[in-house]
Amino acid sequence: VRRAAVGAKVVAVVGDAGEVVARGYDAVAETHLAWLGRIEGDPRLAYLDDLLSRLAPPARILDLGCGAGVPNTKRLADEHDVLGVDISPRQIELARTAVPRAEFLCEDIGTFDPGRRRYDAVTAFYSISHLPRATHAALFGRIASWLVPGGLFLASLGATGCPDTIERWLGVPMFFSSFGADSNRRLLRDAGLELLRDDVVTMREPGGPATFLWVLATRPS
Ligand SMILES: C[S@@+](CC[C@H](N)C(=O)[O-])C[C@H]1O[C@@H](n2cnc3c(N)ncnc32)[C@H](O)[C@@H]1O
């Protein structure tokens, strides 16, 4: 049992963030896909294209919190070897159907262990803000260790900071947690990553504006 804020109230929550997230995305996988299509000004494809322009095919790419596999995992898998990891069984089921040429695992990225595999790139689109922020520093360190020297990490991270919170989102309880932009920049550098791009970008979600820190970082050679 742990405690988290729900809206303005702090309540006891049975289970962990991963259970809340997996249950939530299992329930809203299709709704979430339709919701994604209503976002205006999502910069994800521009950052994805920047990443792709820096990779020689076939690169090995790990997509953390891959969701239903579209559009990101699919685009990455057009020319590269991609492993997508997601904690929601329903998301993984949709991703396997949408991107048959990629490999997928249903696992918690907080504990995922790639063994001896090393990657030319690791991506995490809108996923790390679903893990407790006490775990982010360690996760960035693990990601850095999974990259080959010169490997790239592309992620959208929190920009304003939000302590562990469970909110009603798309009709289900959902766990969110993030640091602000400057803390994220510092944590990434502390993990041994060099920032190539770190931009705060606002897009328009159906419920209003949403701001993220977009980072493209490299493990120095
Ligand atoms: C907002 S969706 C983004 C999906 C996809 N990356 C995209 O940009 O469309 C967040 C995804 O991260 C996954 N996720 C959240 N926490 C996770 C965790 N601890 N381990 C693995 N996947 C997680 C969720 O199940 C969900 O599919």
PDB file of C-alpha atoms and ligand atoms in Angstrom:
ATOM      1  CA  VAL A   1       0.000   0.000   0.000  1.00  0.00           C
ATOM      2  CA  ARG A   2       1.346   3.419  -0.887  1.00  0.00           C
ATOM      3  CA  ARG A   3      -0.021   6.911  -0.760  1.00  0.00           C
ATOM      4  CA  ALA A   4      -0.662   9.138  -3.739  1.00  0.00           C
ATOM      5  CA  ALA A   5      -2.561  12.325  -4.458  1.00  0.00           C
ATOM      6  CA  VAL A   6      -5.911  11.919  -6.243  1.00  0.00           C
ATOM      7  CA  GLY A   7      -6.963  15.326  -7.489  1.00  0.00           C
ATOM      8  CA  ALA A   8      -6.615  17.503  -4.399  1.00  0.00           C
ATOM      9  CA  LYS A   9      -6.953  14.628  -1.918  1.00  0.00           C
ATOM     10  CA  VAL A  10      -4.279  12.230  -0.687  1.00  0.00           C
ATOM     11  CA  VAL A  11      -5.515   8.668  -0.391  1.00  0.00           C
ATOM     12  CA  ALA A  12      -4.091   5.229   0.272  1.00  0.00           C
ATOM     13  CA  VAL A  13      -3.676   3.240  -2.912  1.00  0.00           C
ATOM     14  CA  VAL A  14      -3.440  -0.528  -3.023  1.00  0.00           C
ATOM     15  CA  GLY A  15      -0.817  -1.784  -5.426  1.00  0.00           C
ATOM     16  CA  ASP A  16       1.746   0.217  -7.353  1.00  0.00           C
ATOM     17  CA  ALA A  17       1.862   2.716 -10.187  1.00  0.00           C
ATOM     18  CA  GLY A  18       2.456  -0.060 -12.701  1.00  0.00           C
ATOM     19  CA  GLU A  19      -0.786  -1.818 -11.778  1.00  0.00           C
ATOM     20  CA  VAL A  20      -2.792   1.402 -12.091  1.00  0.00           C
ATOM     21  CA  VAL A  21      -1.182   2.186 -15.467  1.00  0.00           C
ATOM     22  CA  ALA A  22      -1.581  -1.335 -16.891  1.00  0.00           C
ATOM     23  CA  ARG A  23      -5.206  -1.569 -15.799  1.00  0.00           C
ATOM     24  CA  GLY A  24      -5.918   1.925 -17.110  1.00  0.00           C
ATOM     25  CA  TYR A  25      -4.377   1.445 -20.570  1.00  0.00           C
ATOM     26  CA  ASP A  26      -5.952  -2.005 -20.902  1.00  0.00           C
ATOM     27  CA  ALA A  27      -9.321  -0.304 -20.464  1.00  0.00           C
ATOM     28  CA  VAL A  28      -8.706   2.736 -22.696  1.00  0.00           C
ATOM     29  CA  ALA A  29      -6.328   1.437 -25.377  1.00  0.00           C
ATOM     30  CA  GLU A  30      -8.753   2.100 -28.264  1.00  0.00           C
ATOM     31  CA  THR A  31     -10.082   5.352 -26.729  1.00  0.00           C
ATOM     32  CA  HIS A  32      -6.486   6.531 -26.314  1.00  0.00           C
ATOM     33  CA  LEU A  33      -5.713   5.869 -29.981  1.00  0.00           C
ATOM     34  CA  ALA A  34      -8.686   7.974 -31.067  1.00  0.00           C
ATOM     35  CA  TRP A  35      -7.708  10.698 -28.528  1.00  0.00           C
ATOM     36  CA  LEU A  36      -4.166  10.794 -29.986  1.00  0.00           C
ATOM     37  CA  GLY A  37      -5.669  11.628 -33.375  1.00  0.00           C
ATOM     38  CA  ARG A  38      -7.330  14.740 -31.900  1.00  0.00           C
ATOM     39  CA  ILE A  39      -4.088  16.279 -30.560  1.00  0.00           C
ATOM     40  CA  GLU A  40      -2.999  19.401 -32.451  1.00  0.00           C
ATOM     41  CA  GLY A  41       0.655  20.362 -32.815  1.00  0.00           C
ATOM     42  CA  ASP A  42       2.149  17.111 -31.491  1.00  0.00           C
ATOM     43  CA  PRO A  43       5.861  17.463 -32.400  1.00  0.00           C
ATOM     44  CA  ARG A  44       6.580  13.725 -32.112  1.00  0.00           C
ATOM     45  CA  LEU A  45       7.027  13.076 -35.836  1.00  0.00           C
ATOM     46  CA  ALA A  46       9.507  15.948 -36.257  1.00  0.00           C
ATOM     47  CA  TYR A  47      11.656  14.549 -33.417  1.00  0.00           C
ATOM     48  CA  LEU A  48      11.251  11.020 -34.769  1.00  0.00           C
ATOM     49  CA  ASP A  49      12.464  12.186 -38.194  1.00  0.00           C
ATOM     50  CA  ASP A  50      15.458  13.915 -36.579  1.00  0.00           C
ATOM     51  CA  LEU A  51      16.336  10.673 -34.786  1.00  0.00           C
ATOM     52  CA  LEU A  52      15.882   8.596 -37.957  1.00  0.00           C
ATOM     53  CA  SER A  53      18.136  10.969 -39.924  1.00  0.00           C
ATOM     54  CA  ARG A  54      20.961  10.158 -37.494  1.00  0.00           C
ATOM     55  CA  LEU A  55      20.627   6.338 -37.678  1.00  0.00           C
ATOM     56  CA  ALA A  56      22.048   3.996 -40.318  1.00  0.00           C
ATOM     57  CA  PRO A  57      19.644   1.130 -41.080  1.00  0.00           C
ATOM     58  CA  PRO A  58      19.250  -1.413 -39.691  1.00  0.00           C
ATOM     59  CA  ALA A  59      19.793   0.101 -36.248  1.00  0.00           C
ATOM     60  CA  ARG A  60      18.711  -1.612 -33.021  1.00  0.00           C
ATOM     61  CA  ILE A  61      16.047   0.471 -31.293  1.00  0.00           C
ATOM     62  CA  LEU A  62      14.266   0.004 -27.963  1.00  0.00           C
ATOM     63  CA  ASP A  63      10.879   1.783 -27.673  1.00  0.00           C
ATOM     64  CA  LEU A  64       9.912   2.147 -24.001  1.00  0.00           C
ATOM     65  CA  GLY A  65       6.170   2.416 -23.359  1.00  0.00           C
ATOM     66  CA  CYS A  66       5.437   1.728 -27.026  1.00  0.00           C
ATOM     67  CA  GLY A  67       1.663   1.775 -26.567  1.00  0.00           C
ATOM     68  CA  ALA A  68      -0.354   0.508 -29.537  1.00  0.00           C
ATOM     69  CA  GLY A  69       2.696   0.850 -31.799  1.00  0.00           C
ATOM     70  CA  VAL A  70       1.392   3.684 -33.950  1.00  0.00           C
ATOM     71  CA  PRO A  71       2.650   5.941 -35.219  1.00  0.00           C
ATOM     72  CA  ASN A  72       6.080   5.726 -33.533  1.00  0.00           C
ATOM     73  CA  THR A  73       7.068   2.057 -33.359  1.00  0.00           C
ATOM     74  CA  LYS A  74       5.709   1.459 -36.858  1.00  0.00           C
ATOM     75  CA  ARG A  75       7.748   4.310 -38.326  1.00  0.00           C
ATOM     76  CA  LEU A  76      10.902   3.185 -36.497  1.00  0.00           C
ATOM     77  CA  ALA A  77      10.388  -0.400 -37.679  1.00  0.00           C
ATOM     78  CA  ASP A  78      10.143   0.574 -41.366  1.00  0.00           C
ATOM     79  CA  GLU A  79      13.938   0.392 -41.648  1.00  0.00           C
ATOM     80  CA  HIS A  80      15.198  -0.688 -38.233  1.00  0.00           C
ATOM     81  CA  ASP A  81      15.037  -3.606 -35.774  1.00  0.00           C
ATOM     82  CA  VAL A  82      12.740  -2.519 -32.966  1.00  0.00           C
ATOM     83  CA  LEU A  83      11.823  -3.973 -29.584  1.00  0.00           C
ATOM     84  CA  GLY A  84       8.749  -2.331 -28.051  1.00  0.00           C
ATOM     85  CA  VAL A  85       8.089  -2.720 -24.321  1.00  0.00           C
ATOM     86  CA  ASP A  86       4.808  -1.851 -22.626  1.00  0.00           C
ATOM     87  CA  ILE A  87       3.188  -2.761 -19.322  1.00  0.00           C
ATOM     88  CA  SER A  88      -0.353  -2.993 -20.763  1.00  0.00           C
ATOM     89  CA  PRO A  89      -1.225  -6.381 -22.315  1.00  0.00           C
ATOM     90  CA  ARG A  90      -3.916  -4.757 -24.499  1.00  0.00           C
ATOM     91  CA  GLN A  91      -1.495  -2.148 -25.837  1.00  0.00           C
ATOM     92  CA  ILE A  92       0.990  -4.906 -26.687  1.00  0.00           C
ATOM     93  CA  GLU A  93      -1.751  -6.889 -28.428  1.00  0.00           C
ATOM     94  CA  LEU A  94      -2.637  -3.851 -30.594  1.00  0.00           C
ATOM     95  CA  ALA A  95       1.052  -3.138 -31.274  1.00  0.00           C
ATOM     96  CA  ARG A  96       1.722  -6.722 -32.425  1.00  0.00           C
ATOM     97  CA  THR A  97      -1.143  -6.432 -34.898  1.00  0.00           C
ATOM     98  CA  ALA A  98      -0.134  -2.952 -36.128  1.00  0.00           C
ATOM     99  CA  VAL A  99       3.600  -3.658 -36.453  1.00  0.00           C
ATOM    100  CA  PRO A 100       4.158  -7.362 -37.180  1.00  0.00           C
ATOM    101  CA  ARG A 101       7.814  -6.849 -38.091  1.00  0.00           C
ATOM    102  CA  ALA A 102       8.771  -5.460 -34.652  1.00  0.00           C
ATOM    103  CA  GLU A 103       9.334  -7.517 -31.508  1.00  0.00           C
ATOM    104  CA  PHE A 104       7.245  -6.738 -28.407  1.00  0.00           C
ATOM    105  CA  LEU A 105       7.428  -7.539 -24.697  1.00  0.00           C
ATOM    106  CA  CYS A 106       4.782  -6.905 -22.052  1.00  0.00           C
ATOM    107  CA  GLU A 107       6.949  -5.711 -19.144  1.00  0.00           C
ATOM    108  CA  ASP A 108       7.405  -2.869 -16.688  1.00  0.00           C
ATOM    109  CA  ILE A 109      10.180  -0.602 -17.955  1.00  0.00           C
ATOM    110  CA  GLY A 110      11.024   0.126 -14.333  1.00  0.00           C
ATOM    111  CA  THR A 111      12.357  -3.423 -14.023  1.00  0.00           C
ATOM    112  CA  PHE A 112      12.970  -4.376 -17.695  1.00  0.00           C
ATOM    113  CA  ASP A 113      16.429  -5.881 -18.229  1.00  0.00           C
ATOM    114  CA  PRO A 114      17.724  -6.259 -21.803  1.00  0.00           C
ATOM    115  CA  GLY A 115      20.510  -8.582 -20.680  1.00  0.00           C
ATOM    116  CA  ARG A 116      23.551  -8.181 -22.928  1.00  0.00           C
ATOM    117  CA  ARG A 117      21.660  -6.447 -25.738  1.00  0.00           C
ATOM    118  CA  ARG A 118      22.818  -2.912 -26.517  1.00  0.00           C
ATOM    119  CA  TYR A 119      20.888  -0.384 -28.601  1.00  0.00           C
ATOM    120  CA  ASP A 120      21.741   2.283 -31.161  1.00  0.00           C
ATOM    121  CA  ALA A 121      18.727   4.236 -29.914  1.00  0.00           C
ATOM    122  CA  VAL A 122      16.212   4.175 -27.077  1.00  0.00           C
ATOM    123  CA  THR A 123      12.912   6.065 -27.388  1.00  0.00           C
ATOM    124  CA  ALA A 124      10.276   6.890 -24.767  1.00  0.00           C
ATOM    125  CA  PHE A 125       7.303   8.902 -26.045  1.00  0.00           C
ATOM    126  CA  TYR A 126       5.012  10.151 -23.273  1.00  0.00           C
ATOM    127  CA  SER A 127       5.711   7.076 -21.105  1.00  0.00           C
ATOM    128  CA  ILE A 128       8.274   7.957 -18.393  1.00  0.00           C
ATOM    129  CA  SER A 129       5.800  10.368 -16.788  1.00  0.00           C
ATOM    130  CA  HIS A 130       3.745   7.285 -15.825  1.00  0.00           C
ATOM    131  CA  LEU A 131       6.540   5.983 -13.536  1.00  0.00           C
ATOM    132  CA  PRO A 132       7.118   7.299  -9.985  1.00  0.00           C
ATOM    133  CA  ARG A 133       9.614  10.134 -10.203  1.00  0.00           C
ATOM    134  CA  ALA A 134      11.748   8.536  -7.473  1.00  0.00           C
ATOM    135  CA  THR A 135      12.632   5.946 -10.144  1.00  0.00           C
ATOM    136  CA  HIS A 136      13.528   8.352 -12.984  1.00  0.00           C
ATOM    137  CA  ALA A 137      17.199   8.943 -12.120  1.00  0.00           C
ATOM    138  CA  ALA A 138      17.888   5.209 -11.967  1.00  0.00           C
ATOM    139  CA  LEU A 139      15.945   4.630 -15.199  1.00  0.00           C
ATOM    140  CA  PHE A 140      18.001   7.286 -17.045  1.00  0.00           C
ATOM    141  CA  GLY A 141      21.184   5.590 -15.763  1.00  0.00           C
ATOM    142  CA  ARG A 142      19.947   2.202 -16.986  1.00  0.00           C
ATOM    143  CA  ILE A 143      18.987   3.647 -20.381  1.00  0.00           C
ATOM    144  CA  ALA A 144      22.467   5.203 -20.736  1.00  0.00           C
ATOM    145  CA  SER A 145      24.015   1.798 -19.978  1.00  0.00           C
ATOM    146  CA  TRP A 146      21.864   0.108 -22.669  1.00  0.00           C
ATOM    147  CA  LEU A 147      23.152   2.449 -25.414  1.00  0.00           C
ATOM    148  CA  VAL A 148      26.197   1.763 -27.532  1.00  0.00           C
ATOM    149  CA  PRO A 149      28.770   4.598 -27.373  1.00  0.00           C
ATOM    150  CA  GLY A 150      27.339   7.336 -29.597  1.00  0.00           C
ATOM    151  CA  GLY A 151      23.845   5.845 -29.152  1.00  0.00           C
ATOM    152  CA  LEU A 152      20.821   8.156 -28.949  1.00  0.00           C
ATOM    153  CA  PHE A 153      17.990   8.632 -26.454  1.00  0.00           C
ATOM    154  CA  LEU A 154      14.835  10.443 -27.617  1.00  0.00           C
ATOM    155  CA  ALA A 155      12.094  11.147 -25.071  1.00  0.00           C
ATOM    156  CA  SER A 156       9.243  13.446 -24.155  1.00  0.00           C
ATOM    157  CA  LEU A 157       9.469  14.160 -20.420  1.00  0.00           C
ATOM    158  CA  GLY A 158       7.632  16.381 -17.972  1.00  0.00           C
ATOM    159  CA  ALA A 159       8.326  20.100 -18.213  1.00  0.00           C
ATOM    160  CA  THR A 160       6.524  21.531 -15.205  1.00  0.00           C
ATOM    161  CA  GLY A 161       6.845  18.815 -12.575  1.00  0.00           C
ATOM    162  CA  CYS A 162       4.113  16.859 -10.841  1.00  0.00           C
ATOM    163  CA  PRO A 163       4.513  14.683  -7.747  1.00  0.00           C
ATOM    164  CA  ASP A 164       3.067  11.124  -7.751  1.00  0.00           C
ATOM    165  CA  THR A 165      -0.602  11.628  -8.614  1.00  0.00           C
ATOM    166  CA  ILE A 166      -3.565   9.512  -9.613  1.00  0.00           C
ATOM    167  CA  GLU A 167      -6.064  11.432 -11.737  1.00  0.00           C
ATOM    168  CA  ARG A 168      -9.161  10.432 -13.630  1.00  0.00           C
ATOM    169  CA  TRP A 169      -7.991  10.466 -17.266  1.00  0.00           C
ATOM    170  CA  LEU A 170      -9.961   9.247 -20.296  1.00  0.00           C
ATOM    171  CA  GLY A 171     -12.469   7.832 -17.781  1.00  0.00           C
ATOM    172  CA  VAL A 172     -10.030   5.710 -15.727  1.00  0.00           C
ATOM    173  CA  PRO A 173      -7.685   6.278 -12.773  1.00  0.00           C
ATOM    174  CA  MET A 174      -4.224   6.976 -14.189  1.00  0.00           C
ATOM    175  CA  PHE A 175      -0.864   7.471 -12.485  1.00  0.00           C
ATOM    176  CA  PHE A 176       1.329  10.475 -13.415  1.00  0.00           C
ATOM    177  CA  SER A 177       4.620  11.718 -12.014  1.00  0.00           C
ATOM    178  CA  SER A 178       7.337  13.950 -13.432  1.00  0.00           C
ATOM    179  CA  PHE A 179      10.090  16.441 -12.735  1.00  0.00           C
ATOM    180  CA  GLY A 180      10.320  19.896 -14.257  1.00  0.00           C
ATOM    181  CA  ALA A 181      12.451  20.626 -17.308  1.00  0.00           C
ATOM    182  CA  ASP A 182      15.583  21.798 -15.464  1.00  0.00           C
ATOM    183  CA  SER A 183      15.563  18.811 -13.085  1.00  0.00           C
ATOM    184  CA  ASN A 184      15.162  16.454 -16.040  1.00  0.00           C
ATOM    185  CA  ARG A 185      18.103  18.070 -17.846  1.00  0.00           C
ATOM    186  CA  ARG A 186      20.246  17.657 -14.719  1.00  0.00           C
ATOM    187  CA  LEU A 187      19.179  14.028 -14.160  1.00  0.00           C
ATOM    188  CA  LEU A 188      20.016  13.149 -17.761  1.00  0.00           C
ATOM    189  CA  ARG A 189      23.465  14.753 -17.509  1.00  0.00           C
ATOM    190  CA  ASP A 190      24.045  13.010 -14.155  1.00  0.00           C
ATOM    191  CA  ALA A 191      23.222   9.722 -15.930  1.00  0.00           C
ATOM    192  CA  GLY A 192      26.150  10.384 -18.293  1.00  0.00           C
ATOM    193  CA  LEU A 193      24.079  11.563 -21.262  1.00  0.00           C
ATOM    194  CA  GLU A 194      24.947  14.606 -23.360  1.00  0.00           C
ATOM    195  CA  LEU A 195      21.972  16.708 -24.457  1.00  0.00           C
ATOM    196  CA  LEU A 196      21.845  17.408 -28.207  1.00  0.00           C
ATOM    197  CA  ARG A 197      18.359  18.938 -28.109  1.00  0.00           C
ATOM    198  CA  ASP A 198      16.243  19.884 -25.085  1.00  0.00           C
ATOM    199  CA  ASP A 199      13.179  21.884 -26.055  1.00  0.00           C
ATOM    200  CA  VAL A 200      10.062  22.755 -24.067  1.00  0.00           C
ATOM    201  CA  VAL A 201       7.125  22.374 -26.481  1.00  0.00           C
ATOM    202  CA  THR A 202       3.405  22.977 -25.923  1.00  0.00           C
ATOM    203  CA  MET A 203       0.787  21.118 -27.954  1.00  0.00           C
ATOM    204  CA  ARG A 204      -3.001  21.163 -27.746  1.00  0.00           C
ATOM    205  CA  GLU A 205      -4.607  18.027 -26.293  1.00  0.00           C
ATOM    206  CA  PRO A 206      -8.427  17.709 -26.488  1.00  0.00           C
ATOM    207  CA  GLY A 207      -8.575  18.878 -22.838  1.00  0.00           C
ATOM    208  CA  GLY A 208      -6.263  21.890 -23.285  1.00  0.00           C
ATOM    209  CA  PRO A 209      -2.587  22.764 -23.676  1.00  0.00           C
ATOM    210  CA  ALA A 210       0.037  20.220 -22.588  1.00  0.00           C
ATOM    211  CA  THR A 211       3.739  21.001 -22.295  1.00  0.00           C
ATOM    212  CA  PHE A 212       6.612  18.518 -22.458  1.00  0.00           C
ATOM    213  CA  LEU A 213      10.409  18.624 -22.478  1.00  0.00           C
ATOM    214  CA  TRP A 214      11.659  16.946 -25.652  1.00  0.00           C
ATOM    215  CA  VAL A 215      15.179  15.609 -25.321  1.00  0.00           C
ATOM    216  CA  LEU A 216      17.526  14.054 -27.807  1.00  0.00           C
ATOM    217  CA  ALA A 217      20.599  12.899 -25.906  1.00  0.00           C
ATOM    218  CA  THR A 218      23.624  10.779 -26.658  1.00  0.00           C
ATOM    219  CA  ARG A 219      25.900   8.476 -24.737  1.00  0.00           C
ATOM    220  CA  PRO A 220      29.280  10.058 -25.506  1.00  0.00           C
ATOM    221  CA  SER A 221      31.670   7.840 -27.482  1.00  0.00           C
TER     222      SER A 221
HETATM  223  C1  LIG B   1       0.715   8.008 -23.343  1.00  0.00           C
HETATM  224  S1  LIG B   1       0.984   6.338 -23.808  1.00  0.00           S
HETATM  225  C2  LIG B   1       2.153   6.581 -25.104  1.00  0.00           C
HETATM  226  C3  LIG B   1       2.210   5.431 -26.056  1.00  0.00           C
HETATM  227  C4  LIG B   1       3.182   5.651 -27.233  1.00  0.00           C
HETATM  228  N1  LIG B   1       4.551   5.752 -26.757  1.00  0.00           N
HETATM  229  C5  LIG B   1       2.783   6.905 -27.969  1.00  0.00           C
HETATM  230  O1  LIG B   1       3.518   7.891 -27.914  1.00  0.00           O
HETATM  231  O2  LIG B   1       1.739   6.904 -28.624  1.00  0.00           O
HETATM  232  C6  LIG B   1       2.020   5.723 -22.505  1.00  0.00           C
HETATM  233  C7  LIG B   1       2.348   4.245 -22.631  1.00  0.00           C
HETATM  234  O3  LIG B   1       3.359   3.932 -21.682  1.00  0.00           O
HETATM  235  C8  LIG B   1       3.054   2.680 -21.107  1.00  0.00           C
HETATM  236  N2  LIG B   1       3.671   2.614 -19.789  1.00  0.00           N
HETATM  237  C9  LIG B   1       3.467   3.446 -18.744  1.00  0.00           C
HETATM  238  N3  LIG B   1       4.177   3.050 -17.677  1.00  0.00           N
HETATM  239  C10 LIG B   1       4.875   1.936 -18.064  1.00  0.00           C
HETATM  240  C11 LIG B   1       5.799   1.067 -17.416  1.00  0.00           C
HETATM  241  N4  LIG B   1       6.133   1.233 -16.129  1.00  0.00           N
HETATM  242  N5  LIG B   1       6.324   0.047 -18.118  1.00  0.00           N
HETATM  243  C12 LIG B   1       5.977  -0.138 -19.426  1.00  0.00           C
HETATM  244  N6  LIG B   1       5.091   0.636 -20.085  1.00  0.00           N
HETATM  245  C13 LIG B   1       4.548   1.676 -19.418  1.00  0.00           C
HETATM  246  C14 LIG B   1       1.540   2.668 -21.031  1.00  0.00           C
HETATM  247  O4  LIG B   1       0.995   1.379 -20.883  1.00  0.00           O
HETATM  248  C15 LIG B   1       1.168   3.340 -22.338  1.00  0.00           C
HETATM  249  O5  LIG B   1       0.985   2.410 -23.368  1.00  0.00           O
END
